[in-house]
Coordinates of C-alpha atoms and ligand atoms in Angstrom, one line a residue:
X24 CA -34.3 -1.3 22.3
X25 CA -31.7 -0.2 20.1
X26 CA -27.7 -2.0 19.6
X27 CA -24.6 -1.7 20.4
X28 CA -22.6 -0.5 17.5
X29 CA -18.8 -1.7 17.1
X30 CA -16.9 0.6 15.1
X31 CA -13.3 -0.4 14.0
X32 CA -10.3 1.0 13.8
X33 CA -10.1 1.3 10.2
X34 CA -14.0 2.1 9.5
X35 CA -14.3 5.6 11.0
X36 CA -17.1 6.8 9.1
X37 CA -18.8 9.4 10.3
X38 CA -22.1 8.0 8.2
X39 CA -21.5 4.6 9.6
X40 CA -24.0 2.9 8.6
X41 CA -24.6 0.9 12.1
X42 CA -25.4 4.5 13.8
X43 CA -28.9 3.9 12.4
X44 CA -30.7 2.3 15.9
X45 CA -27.7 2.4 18.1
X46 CA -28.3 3.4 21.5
X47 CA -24.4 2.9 22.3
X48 CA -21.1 3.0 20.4
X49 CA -18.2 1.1 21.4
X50 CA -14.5 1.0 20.4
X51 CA -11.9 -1.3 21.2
X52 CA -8.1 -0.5 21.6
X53 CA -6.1 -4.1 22.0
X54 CA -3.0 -3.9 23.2
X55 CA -3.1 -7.7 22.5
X56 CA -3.1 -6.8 19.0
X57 CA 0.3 -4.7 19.8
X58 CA 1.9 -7.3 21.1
X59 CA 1.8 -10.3 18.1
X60 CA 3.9 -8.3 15.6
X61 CA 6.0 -4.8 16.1
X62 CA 3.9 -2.5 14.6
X63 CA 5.1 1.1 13.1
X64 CA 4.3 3.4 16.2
X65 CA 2.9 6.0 14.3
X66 CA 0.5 3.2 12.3
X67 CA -0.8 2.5 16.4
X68 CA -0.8 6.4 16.5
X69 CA -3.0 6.9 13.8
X70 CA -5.6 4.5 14.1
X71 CA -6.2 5.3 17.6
X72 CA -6.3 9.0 17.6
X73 CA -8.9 8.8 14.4
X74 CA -10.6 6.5 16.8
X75 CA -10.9 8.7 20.2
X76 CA -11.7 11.6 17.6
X77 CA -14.5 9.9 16.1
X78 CA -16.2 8.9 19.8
X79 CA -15.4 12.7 20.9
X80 CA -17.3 13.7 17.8
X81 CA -20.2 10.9 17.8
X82 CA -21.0 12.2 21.7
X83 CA -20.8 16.2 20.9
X84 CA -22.5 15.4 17.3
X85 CA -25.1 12.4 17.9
X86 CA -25.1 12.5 21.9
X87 CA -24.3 8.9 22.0
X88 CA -23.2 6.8 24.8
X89 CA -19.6 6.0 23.5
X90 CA -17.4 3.2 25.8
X91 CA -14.2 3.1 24.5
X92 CA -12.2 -0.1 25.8
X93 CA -8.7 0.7 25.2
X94 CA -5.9 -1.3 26.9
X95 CA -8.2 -4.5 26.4
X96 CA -6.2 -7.5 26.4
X97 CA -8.3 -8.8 23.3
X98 CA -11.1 -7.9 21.3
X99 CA -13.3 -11.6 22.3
X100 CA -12.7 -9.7 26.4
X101 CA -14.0 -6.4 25.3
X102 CA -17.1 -7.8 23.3
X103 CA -18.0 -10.3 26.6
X104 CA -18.3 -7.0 28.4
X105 CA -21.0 -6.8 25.9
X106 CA -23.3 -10.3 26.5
X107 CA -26.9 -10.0 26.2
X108 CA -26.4 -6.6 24.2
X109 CA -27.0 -6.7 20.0
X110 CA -23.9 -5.9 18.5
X111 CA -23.6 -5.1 15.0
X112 CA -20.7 -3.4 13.3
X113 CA -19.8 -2.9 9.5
X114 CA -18.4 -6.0 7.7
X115 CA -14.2 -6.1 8.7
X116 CA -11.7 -5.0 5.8
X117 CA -10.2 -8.2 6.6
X118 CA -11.1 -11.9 6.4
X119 CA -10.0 -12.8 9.9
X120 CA -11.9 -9.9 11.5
X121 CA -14.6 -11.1 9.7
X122 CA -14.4 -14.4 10.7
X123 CA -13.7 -13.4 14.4
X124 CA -16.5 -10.8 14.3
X125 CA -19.3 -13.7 13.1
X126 CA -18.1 -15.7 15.6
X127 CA -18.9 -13.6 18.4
X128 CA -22.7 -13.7 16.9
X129 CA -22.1 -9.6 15.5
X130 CA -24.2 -8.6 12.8
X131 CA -22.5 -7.3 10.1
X132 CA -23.9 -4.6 7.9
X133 CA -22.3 -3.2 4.2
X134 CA -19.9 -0.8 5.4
X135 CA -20.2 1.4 1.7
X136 CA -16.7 2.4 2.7
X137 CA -15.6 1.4 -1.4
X138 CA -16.9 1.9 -4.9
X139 CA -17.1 -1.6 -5.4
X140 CA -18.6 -4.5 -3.5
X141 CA -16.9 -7.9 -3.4
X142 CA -19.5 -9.5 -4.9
X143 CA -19.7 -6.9 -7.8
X144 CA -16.2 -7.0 -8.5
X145 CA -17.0 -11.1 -8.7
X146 CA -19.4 -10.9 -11.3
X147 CA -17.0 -8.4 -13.0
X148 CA -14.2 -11.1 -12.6
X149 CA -16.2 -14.3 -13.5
X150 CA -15.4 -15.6 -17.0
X151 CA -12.5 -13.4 -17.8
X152 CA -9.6 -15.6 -18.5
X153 CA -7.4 -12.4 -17.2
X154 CA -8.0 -9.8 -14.3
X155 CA -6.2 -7.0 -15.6
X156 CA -6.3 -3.7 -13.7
X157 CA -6.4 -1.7 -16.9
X158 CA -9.8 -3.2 -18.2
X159 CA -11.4 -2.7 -14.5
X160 CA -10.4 0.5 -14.7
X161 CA -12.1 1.8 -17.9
X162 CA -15.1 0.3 -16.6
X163 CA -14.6 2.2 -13.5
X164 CA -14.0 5.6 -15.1
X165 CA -17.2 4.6 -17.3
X166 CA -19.7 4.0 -14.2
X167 CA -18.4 6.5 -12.5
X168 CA -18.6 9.0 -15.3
X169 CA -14.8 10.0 -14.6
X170 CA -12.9 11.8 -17.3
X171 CA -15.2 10.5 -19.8
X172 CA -17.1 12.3 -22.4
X173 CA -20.7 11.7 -23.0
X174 CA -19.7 8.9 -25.3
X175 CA -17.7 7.2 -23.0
X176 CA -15.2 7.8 -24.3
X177 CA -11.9 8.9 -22.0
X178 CA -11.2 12.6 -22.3
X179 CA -8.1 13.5 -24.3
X180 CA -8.5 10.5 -26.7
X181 CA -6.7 7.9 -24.3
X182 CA -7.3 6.1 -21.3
X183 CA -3.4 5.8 -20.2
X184 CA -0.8 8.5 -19.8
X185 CA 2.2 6.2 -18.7
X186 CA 4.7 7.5 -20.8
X187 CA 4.4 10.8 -19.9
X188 CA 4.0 9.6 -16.1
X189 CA 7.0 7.6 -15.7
X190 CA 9.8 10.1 -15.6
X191 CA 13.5 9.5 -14.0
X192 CA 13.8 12.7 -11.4
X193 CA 16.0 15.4 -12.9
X194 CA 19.5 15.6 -12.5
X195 CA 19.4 18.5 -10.2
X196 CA 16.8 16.5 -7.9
X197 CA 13.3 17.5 -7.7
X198 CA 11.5 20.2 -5.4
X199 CA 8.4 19.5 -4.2
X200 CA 6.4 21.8 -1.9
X201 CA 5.7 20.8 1.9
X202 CA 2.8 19.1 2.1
X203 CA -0.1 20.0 4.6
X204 CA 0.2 17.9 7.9
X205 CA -2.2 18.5 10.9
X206 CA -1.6 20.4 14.1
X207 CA -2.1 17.7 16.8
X208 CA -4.0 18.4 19.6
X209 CA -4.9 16.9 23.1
X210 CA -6.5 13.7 21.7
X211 CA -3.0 13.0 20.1
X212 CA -0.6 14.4 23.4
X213 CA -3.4 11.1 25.4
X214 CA -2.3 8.7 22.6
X215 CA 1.2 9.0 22.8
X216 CA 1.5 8.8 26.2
X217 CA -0.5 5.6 26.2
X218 CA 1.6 4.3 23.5
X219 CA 5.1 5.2 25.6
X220 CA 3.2 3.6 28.3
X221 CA 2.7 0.4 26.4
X222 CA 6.5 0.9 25.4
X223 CA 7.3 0.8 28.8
X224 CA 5.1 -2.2 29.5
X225 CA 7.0 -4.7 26.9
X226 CA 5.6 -4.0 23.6
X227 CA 7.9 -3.5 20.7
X228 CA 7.4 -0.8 18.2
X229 CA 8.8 -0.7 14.5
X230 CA 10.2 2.8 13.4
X231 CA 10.1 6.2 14.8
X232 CA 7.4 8.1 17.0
X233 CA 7.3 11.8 15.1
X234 CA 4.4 14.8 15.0
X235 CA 1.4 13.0 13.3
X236 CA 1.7 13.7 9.5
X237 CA -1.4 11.9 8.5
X238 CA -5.2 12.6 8.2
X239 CA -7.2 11.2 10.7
X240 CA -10.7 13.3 11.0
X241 CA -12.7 14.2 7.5
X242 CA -11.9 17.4 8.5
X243 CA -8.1 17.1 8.1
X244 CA -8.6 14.6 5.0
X245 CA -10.2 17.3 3.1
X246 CA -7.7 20.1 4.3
X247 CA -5.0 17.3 2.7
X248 CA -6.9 16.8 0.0
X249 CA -7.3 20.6 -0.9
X250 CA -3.4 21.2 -0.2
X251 CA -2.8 18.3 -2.6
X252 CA -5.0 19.7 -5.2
X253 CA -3.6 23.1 -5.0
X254 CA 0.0 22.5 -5.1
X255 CA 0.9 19.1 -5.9
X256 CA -1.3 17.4 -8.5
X257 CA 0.0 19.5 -11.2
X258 CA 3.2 18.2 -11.0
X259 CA 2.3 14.9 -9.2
X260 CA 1.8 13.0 -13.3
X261 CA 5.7 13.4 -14.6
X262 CA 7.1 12.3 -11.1
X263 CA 5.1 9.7 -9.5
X264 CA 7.4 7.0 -10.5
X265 CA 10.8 9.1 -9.2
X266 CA 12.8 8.3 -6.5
X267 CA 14.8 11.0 -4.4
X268 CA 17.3 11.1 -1.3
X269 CA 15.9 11.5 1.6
X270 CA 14.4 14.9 2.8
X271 CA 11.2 14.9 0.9
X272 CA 10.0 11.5 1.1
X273 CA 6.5 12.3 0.0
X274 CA 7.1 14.6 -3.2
X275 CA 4.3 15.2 -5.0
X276 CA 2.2 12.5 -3.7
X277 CA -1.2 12.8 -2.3
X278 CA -0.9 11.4 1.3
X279 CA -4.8 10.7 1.4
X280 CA -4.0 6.5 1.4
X281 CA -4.1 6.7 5.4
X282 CA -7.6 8.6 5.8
X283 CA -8.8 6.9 2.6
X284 CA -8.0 3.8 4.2
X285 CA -9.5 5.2 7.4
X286 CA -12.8 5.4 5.7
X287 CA -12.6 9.3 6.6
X288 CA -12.7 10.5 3.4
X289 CA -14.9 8.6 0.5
X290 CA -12.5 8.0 -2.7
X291 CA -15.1 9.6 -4.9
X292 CA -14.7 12.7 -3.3
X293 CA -10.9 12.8 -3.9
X294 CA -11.5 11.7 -7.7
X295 CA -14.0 14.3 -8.0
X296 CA -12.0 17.0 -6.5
X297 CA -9.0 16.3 -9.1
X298 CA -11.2 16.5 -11.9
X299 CA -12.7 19.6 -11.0
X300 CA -9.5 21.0 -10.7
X301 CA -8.0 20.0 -14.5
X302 CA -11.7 22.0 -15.7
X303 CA -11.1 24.8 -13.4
X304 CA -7.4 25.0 -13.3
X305 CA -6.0 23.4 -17.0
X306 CA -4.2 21.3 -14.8
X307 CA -2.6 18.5 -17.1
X308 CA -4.9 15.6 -17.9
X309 CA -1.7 13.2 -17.4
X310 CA -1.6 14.0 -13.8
X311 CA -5.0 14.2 -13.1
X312 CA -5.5 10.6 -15.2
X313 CA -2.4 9.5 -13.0
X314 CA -4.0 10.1 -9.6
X315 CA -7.8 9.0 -10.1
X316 CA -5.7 5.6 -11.9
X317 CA -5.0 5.0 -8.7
X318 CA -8.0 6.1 -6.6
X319 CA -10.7 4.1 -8.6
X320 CA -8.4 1.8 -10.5
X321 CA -5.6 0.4 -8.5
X322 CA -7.0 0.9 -4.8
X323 CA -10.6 -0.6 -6.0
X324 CA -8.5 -3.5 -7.8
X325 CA -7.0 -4.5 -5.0
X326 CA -9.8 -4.3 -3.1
X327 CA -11.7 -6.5 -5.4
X328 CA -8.8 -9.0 -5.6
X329 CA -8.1 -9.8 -2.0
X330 CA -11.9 -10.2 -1.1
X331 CA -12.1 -12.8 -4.6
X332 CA -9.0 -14.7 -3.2
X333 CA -8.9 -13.7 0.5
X334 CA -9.2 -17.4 1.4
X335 CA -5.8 -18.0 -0.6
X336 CA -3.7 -15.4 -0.2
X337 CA -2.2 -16.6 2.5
X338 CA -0.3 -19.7 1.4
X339 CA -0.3 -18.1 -2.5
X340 CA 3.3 -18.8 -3.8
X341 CA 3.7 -19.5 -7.4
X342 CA 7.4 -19.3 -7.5
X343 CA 8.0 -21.6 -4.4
X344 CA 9.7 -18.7 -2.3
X345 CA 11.1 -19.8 1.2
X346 CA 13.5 -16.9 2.2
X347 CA 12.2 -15.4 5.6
X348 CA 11.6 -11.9 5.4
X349 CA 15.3 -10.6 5.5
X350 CA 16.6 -8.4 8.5
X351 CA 17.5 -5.9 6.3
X352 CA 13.8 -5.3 5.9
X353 CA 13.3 -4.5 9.8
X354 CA 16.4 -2.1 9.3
X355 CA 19.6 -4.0 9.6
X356 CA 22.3 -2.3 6.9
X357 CA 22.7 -4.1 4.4
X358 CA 25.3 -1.9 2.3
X359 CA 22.8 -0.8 -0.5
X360 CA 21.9 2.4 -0.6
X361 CA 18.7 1.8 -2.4
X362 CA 17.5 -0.6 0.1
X363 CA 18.0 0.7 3.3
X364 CA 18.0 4.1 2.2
X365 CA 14.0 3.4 1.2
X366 CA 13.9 0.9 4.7
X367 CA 15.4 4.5 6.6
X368 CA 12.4 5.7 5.2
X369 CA 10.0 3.5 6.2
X370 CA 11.0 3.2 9.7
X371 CA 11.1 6.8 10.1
X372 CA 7.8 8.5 8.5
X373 CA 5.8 4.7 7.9
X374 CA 5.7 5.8 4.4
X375 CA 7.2 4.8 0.8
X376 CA 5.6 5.5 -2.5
X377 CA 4.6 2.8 -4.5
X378 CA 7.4 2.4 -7.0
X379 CA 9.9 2.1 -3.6
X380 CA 7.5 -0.2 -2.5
X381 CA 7.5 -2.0 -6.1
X382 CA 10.1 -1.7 -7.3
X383 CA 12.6 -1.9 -4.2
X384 CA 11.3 -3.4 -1.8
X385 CA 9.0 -5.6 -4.4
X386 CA 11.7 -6.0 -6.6
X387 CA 14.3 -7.2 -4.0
X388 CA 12.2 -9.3 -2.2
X389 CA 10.7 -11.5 -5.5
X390 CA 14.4 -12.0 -6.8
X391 CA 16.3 -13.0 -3.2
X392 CA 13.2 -15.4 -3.3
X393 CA 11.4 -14.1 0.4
X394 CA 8.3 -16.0 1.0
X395 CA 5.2 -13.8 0.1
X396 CA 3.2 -13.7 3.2
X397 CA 5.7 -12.8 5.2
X398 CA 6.4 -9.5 3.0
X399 CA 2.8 -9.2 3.3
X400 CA 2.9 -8.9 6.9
X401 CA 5.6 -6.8 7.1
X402 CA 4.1 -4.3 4.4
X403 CA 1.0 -4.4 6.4
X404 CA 3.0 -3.5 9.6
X405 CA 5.4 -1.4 8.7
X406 CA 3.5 0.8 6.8
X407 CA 1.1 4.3 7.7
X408 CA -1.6 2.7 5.3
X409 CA -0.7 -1.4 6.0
X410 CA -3.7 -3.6 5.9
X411 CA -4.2 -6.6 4.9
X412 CA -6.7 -6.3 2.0
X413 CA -3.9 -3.5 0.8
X414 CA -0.8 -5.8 0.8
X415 CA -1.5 -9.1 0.2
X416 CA -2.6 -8.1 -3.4
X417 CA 0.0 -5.4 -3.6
X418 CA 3.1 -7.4 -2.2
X419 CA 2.0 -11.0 -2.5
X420 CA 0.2 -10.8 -6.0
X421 CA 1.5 -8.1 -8.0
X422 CA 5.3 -7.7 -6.4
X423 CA 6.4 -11.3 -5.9
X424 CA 4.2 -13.1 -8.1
X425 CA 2.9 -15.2 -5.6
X426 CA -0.3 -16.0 -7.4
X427 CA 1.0 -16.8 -10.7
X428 CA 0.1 -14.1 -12.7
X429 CA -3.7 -13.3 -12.4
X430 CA -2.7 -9.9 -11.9
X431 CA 0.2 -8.9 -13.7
X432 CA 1.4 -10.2 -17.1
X433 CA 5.5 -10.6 -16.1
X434 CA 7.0 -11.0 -12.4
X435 CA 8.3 -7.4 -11.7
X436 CA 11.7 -8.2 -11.3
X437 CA 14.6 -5.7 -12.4
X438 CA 18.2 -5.5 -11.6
X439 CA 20.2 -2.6 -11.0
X440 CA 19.8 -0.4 -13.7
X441 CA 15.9 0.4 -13.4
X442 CA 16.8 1.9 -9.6
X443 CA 19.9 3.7 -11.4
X444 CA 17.9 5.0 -14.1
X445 CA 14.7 6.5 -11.5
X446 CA 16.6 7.4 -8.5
X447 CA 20.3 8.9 -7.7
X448 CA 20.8 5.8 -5.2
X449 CA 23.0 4.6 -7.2
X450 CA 25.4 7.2 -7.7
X451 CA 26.6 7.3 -3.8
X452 CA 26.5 3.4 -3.6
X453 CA 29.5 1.0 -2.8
X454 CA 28.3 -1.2 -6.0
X455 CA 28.0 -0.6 -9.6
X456 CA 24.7 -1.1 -11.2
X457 CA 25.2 -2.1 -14.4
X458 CA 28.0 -5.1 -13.4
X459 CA 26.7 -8.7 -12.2
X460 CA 30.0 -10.1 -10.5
X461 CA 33.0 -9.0 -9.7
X462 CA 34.4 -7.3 -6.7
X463 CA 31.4 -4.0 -7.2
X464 CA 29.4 -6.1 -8.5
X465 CA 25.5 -4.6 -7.8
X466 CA 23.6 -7.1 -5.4
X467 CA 20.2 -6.1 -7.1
X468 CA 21.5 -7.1 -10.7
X469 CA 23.5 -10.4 -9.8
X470 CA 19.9 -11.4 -7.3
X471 CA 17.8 -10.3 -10.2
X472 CA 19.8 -12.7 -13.0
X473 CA 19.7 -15.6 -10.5
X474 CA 16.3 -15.3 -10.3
X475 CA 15.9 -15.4 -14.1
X476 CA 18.3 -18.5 -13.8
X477 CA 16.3 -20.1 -11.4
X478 CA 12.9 -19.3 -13.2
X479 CA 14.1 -20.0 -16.8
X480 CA 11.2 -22.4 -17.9
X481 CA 8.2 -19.9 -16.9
X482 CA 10.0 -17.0 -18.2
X483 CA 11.4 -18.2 -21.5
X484 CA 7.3 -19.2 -21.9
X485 CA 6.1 -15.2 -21.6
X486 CA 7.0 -13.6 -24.5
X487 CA 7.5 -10.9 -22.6
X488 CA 10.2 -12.1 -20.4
X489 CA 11.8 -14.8 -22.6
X490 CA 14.7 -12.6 -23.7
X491 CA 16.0 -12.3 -20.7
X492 CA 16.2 -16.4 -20.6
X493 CA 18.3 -15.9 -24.0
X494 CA 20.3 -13.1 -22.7
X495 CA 20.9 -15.9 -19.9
X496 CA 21.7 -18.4 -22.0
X497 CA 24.4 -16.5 -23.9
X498 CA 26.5 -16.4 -21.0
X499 CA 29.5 -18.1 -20.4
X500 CA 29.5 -21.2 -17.7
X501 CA 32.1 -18.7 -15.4
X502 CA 29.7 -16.0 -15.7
X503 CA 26.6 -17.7 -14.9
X504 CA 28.6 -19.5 -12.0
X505 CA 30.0 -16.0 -10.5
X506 CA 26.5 -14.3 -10.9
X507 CA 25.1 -17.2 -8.8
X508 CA 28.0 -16.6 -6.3
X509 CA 27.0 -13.1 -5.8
X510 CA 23.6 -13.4 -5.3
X511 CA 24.1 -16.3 -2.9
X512 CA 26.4 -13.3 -0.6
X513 CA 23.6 -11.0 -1.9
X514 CA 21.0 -13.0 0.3
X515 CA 23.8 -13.0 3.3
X516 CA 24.3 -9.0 3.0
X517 CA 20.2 -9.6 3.2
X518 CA 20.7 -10.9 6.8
X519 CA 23.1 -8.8 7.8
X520 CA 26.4 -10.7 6.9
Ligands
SF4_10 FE1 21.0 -0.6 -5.1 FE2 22.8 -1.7 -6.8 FE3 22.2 0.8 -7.1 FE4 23.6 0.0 -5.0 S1 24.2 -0.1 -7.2 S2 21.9 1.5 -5.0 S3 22.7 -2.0 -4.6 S4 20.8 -0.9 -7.3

């Protein structure tokens, strides 16, 4: 007698490696799960129209049995439905799935959804006194045979491009081209009426409900992918850092992190695809480099880091944070333009690229002092492509520092001028950048010198940091005494007073 395979809402493969001796595939749609945190409506869009096209593709394609249980009240109820069945699914993305998923007696098989197992990135990690990104991703691009030559050796003489990748946008503003987005179809019309129906029924949504922009079937990953390579990974290098006002949110970014994180398209196939293209096409290697960084470097990281510390990320918290996450974060005005122009964002398409992410909402968050796993869940909530083993390293780790610096060598914390010099926020904002009190003085720049007050011992021990503590130092007792005034009103304009 064959099992019962549970497939996930993030595991959509369409090689699942459960199908093999599965008599029945089963799916589970919680509205439970709605219910303990607002979720961004179209994040509870996607996941459930890639899973109702995956069961109308496993019937048509494998002539499986598939029981969907949407509307269960929790996954425990929909797997009791289940008793005296074998149930096996592919080991969760996510500790406590994992955890919930062996307690239910499931038998958990490699899902092969990433490069790089847990345990491999382990081994990798064991012994090494730092777990920098950059040296995992050498290796990567060696095993993998990426942009390498048959030495080894990277292409073009140098592994990193990041000075021809970190541009400020031009002054005329950048024009990128529309990306692809899918047509949605009768599968997606079902969802959203079962979503306004949940609306209607008590659950709260975050952000806006608009036409699905995201992959969610390999199909559409690949059409994004092809889109991306055609018309936006020439150009994606020079401006992946910039930031713009709103009407192009995505510019020339890839928008293959939601059906990557899907598991509906394999990130090989995305790194491949890029490199092809710089033979084929001349594109530049700096924005080819730029994009498979992130594929097989950054995503893999991260992947690697929250299963080596999955246990502790939770309560990580190096700096001793205890803001709660500030309502300006779930979209109450706070006066700066950067903030909730990149919050506007977020609540309307799910979506920020990673230096927003970083380097506002990052930035903002470590300096005001916002406890990390609380960012963490909000990132994971808020966002198109939230999940856990995505933003606790990302948000908790790498943006506020919260585990002391495994992964980065200096907190990321900037004031002002950084957002002035990469975006044109500043321009149309109330405050002025470059000044740290006073009546225009910048919120960013007086939270980010209190936090170097606050920090001064740790920092004035990193050479890389420790001129800032000088800088500190050097100013006058009225100074340092108004700075800390304004950021104390900074963390009020946080909350919305
Ligand atoms: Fe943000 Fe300060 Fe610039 Fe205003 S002046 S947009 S608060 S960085």
């Amino acid at each position: 007698m064959g099992h019962t395979l549970l497939i996930l809402g993030d595991q959509l493969l369409r090689e699942h490696p459960g199908l093999d001796g599965a008599n029945r595939v089963i799916t589970v749609e919680s509205e439970a799960m709605l219910r303990r945190r607002p979720l961004h409506r179209q994040r509870a869009h996607l996941v459930r129209s890639g899973l109702r096209h995956l069961a109308a593709e496993l019937r048509e394609r494998d002539g499986l049995e598939v029981i969907e249980h949407r509307g269960a009240a929790t996954l425990a109820e929909a797997l009791a439905q289940h008793d005296g069945e074998e149930l096996v699914a592919a080991i969760p993305n996510d500790l406590g799935a994992r955890r919930a998923l062996e307690g239910h007696g499931v038998r958990l098989v490699d899902s092969g959804q990433f490069l790089t197992a847990p345990d491999d990135f382990a081994a990798w990690a064991r012994g090494r006194r730092r777990l920098r990104m950059e040296d995992f991703y050498r290796e990567q691009r060696r095993s993998f045979g990426v942009l390498v030559d048959d030495a080894g050796e990277p292409l073009g003489g140098r592994w990193n491009f990041d000075a021809e990748n970190r541009q400020p946008p031009p002054k005329d503003g950048l024009n990128a081209p529309e990306a692809w987005s899918p047509r949605e179809d009768e599968i997606d019309a079902e969802v959203r009426a079962d979503l306004d129906a949940a609306a209607a029924r008590g659950v709260v949504f975050f952000g806006a409900d608009v036409p699905r922009r995201f992959a969610v079937t390999p199909a559409e990953a690949h059409a994004v992918l092809e889109d991306f390579v055609a018309h936006r990974l020439r150009e994606f290098g020079p401006w992946q850092d910039a930031m713009v006002e709103p009407g192009n949110p995505f510019l020339f970014h890839s928008l293959l992190s939601v059906p990557l994180n899907l598991g509906v398209i394999d990130p090989l196939t995305c790194v491949r695809a890029a490199e092809e293209a710089y033979h084929a096409h001349d594109l530049p290697l700096s924005s080819v480099e730029g994009f498979v960084r992130q594929v097989i470097g950054w995503r893999e990281y991260v992947w690697g880091m929250y299963w080596l510390r999955a246990e502790q990320w939770p309560d990580a918290n190096a700096l001793r944070a205890e803001l709660p996450l500030p309502a300006a974060y779930r979209g109450v005005e706070s006066g700066w333009n950067c903030l909730d122009t990149v919050v506007a964002g977020v609540a309307q398409h799910g979506y920020a690229h990673h230096i927003e992410r970083l380097m506002v909402l990052g930035t903002i968050g470590l300096t005001a002092g916002v406890v990390p796993w609380e960012l963490v869940r909000w990132f994971q909530t808020a966002f198109v492509d939230g999940a856990e083993w995505v933003m606790a390293p990302n948000a908790a780790g790498m943006a506020l520092f919260a585990d002391g610096g495994e992964m980065v060598t200096k907190p990321y914390a900037a004031g002002g001028n950084y957002i002035s010099k990469m975006s044109p926020h500043c321009k149309s904002c109330q405050y002025k950048p470059s000044e740290k009190h006073g009546e225009r003085a910048c919120p960013v720049t007086a939270l980010y010198w209190d936090f170097v007050d606050r920090h001064t011992e740790r920092l004035a021990a990193n050479n890389r940091t420790a001129r800032s503590v000088s800088t500190w130092r050097r100013f006058d007792q009225d100074t340092r005494d108004a700075v800390r005034a304004r950021a104390a009103s900074a963390r009020e304009e946080l909350d919305g007073g």
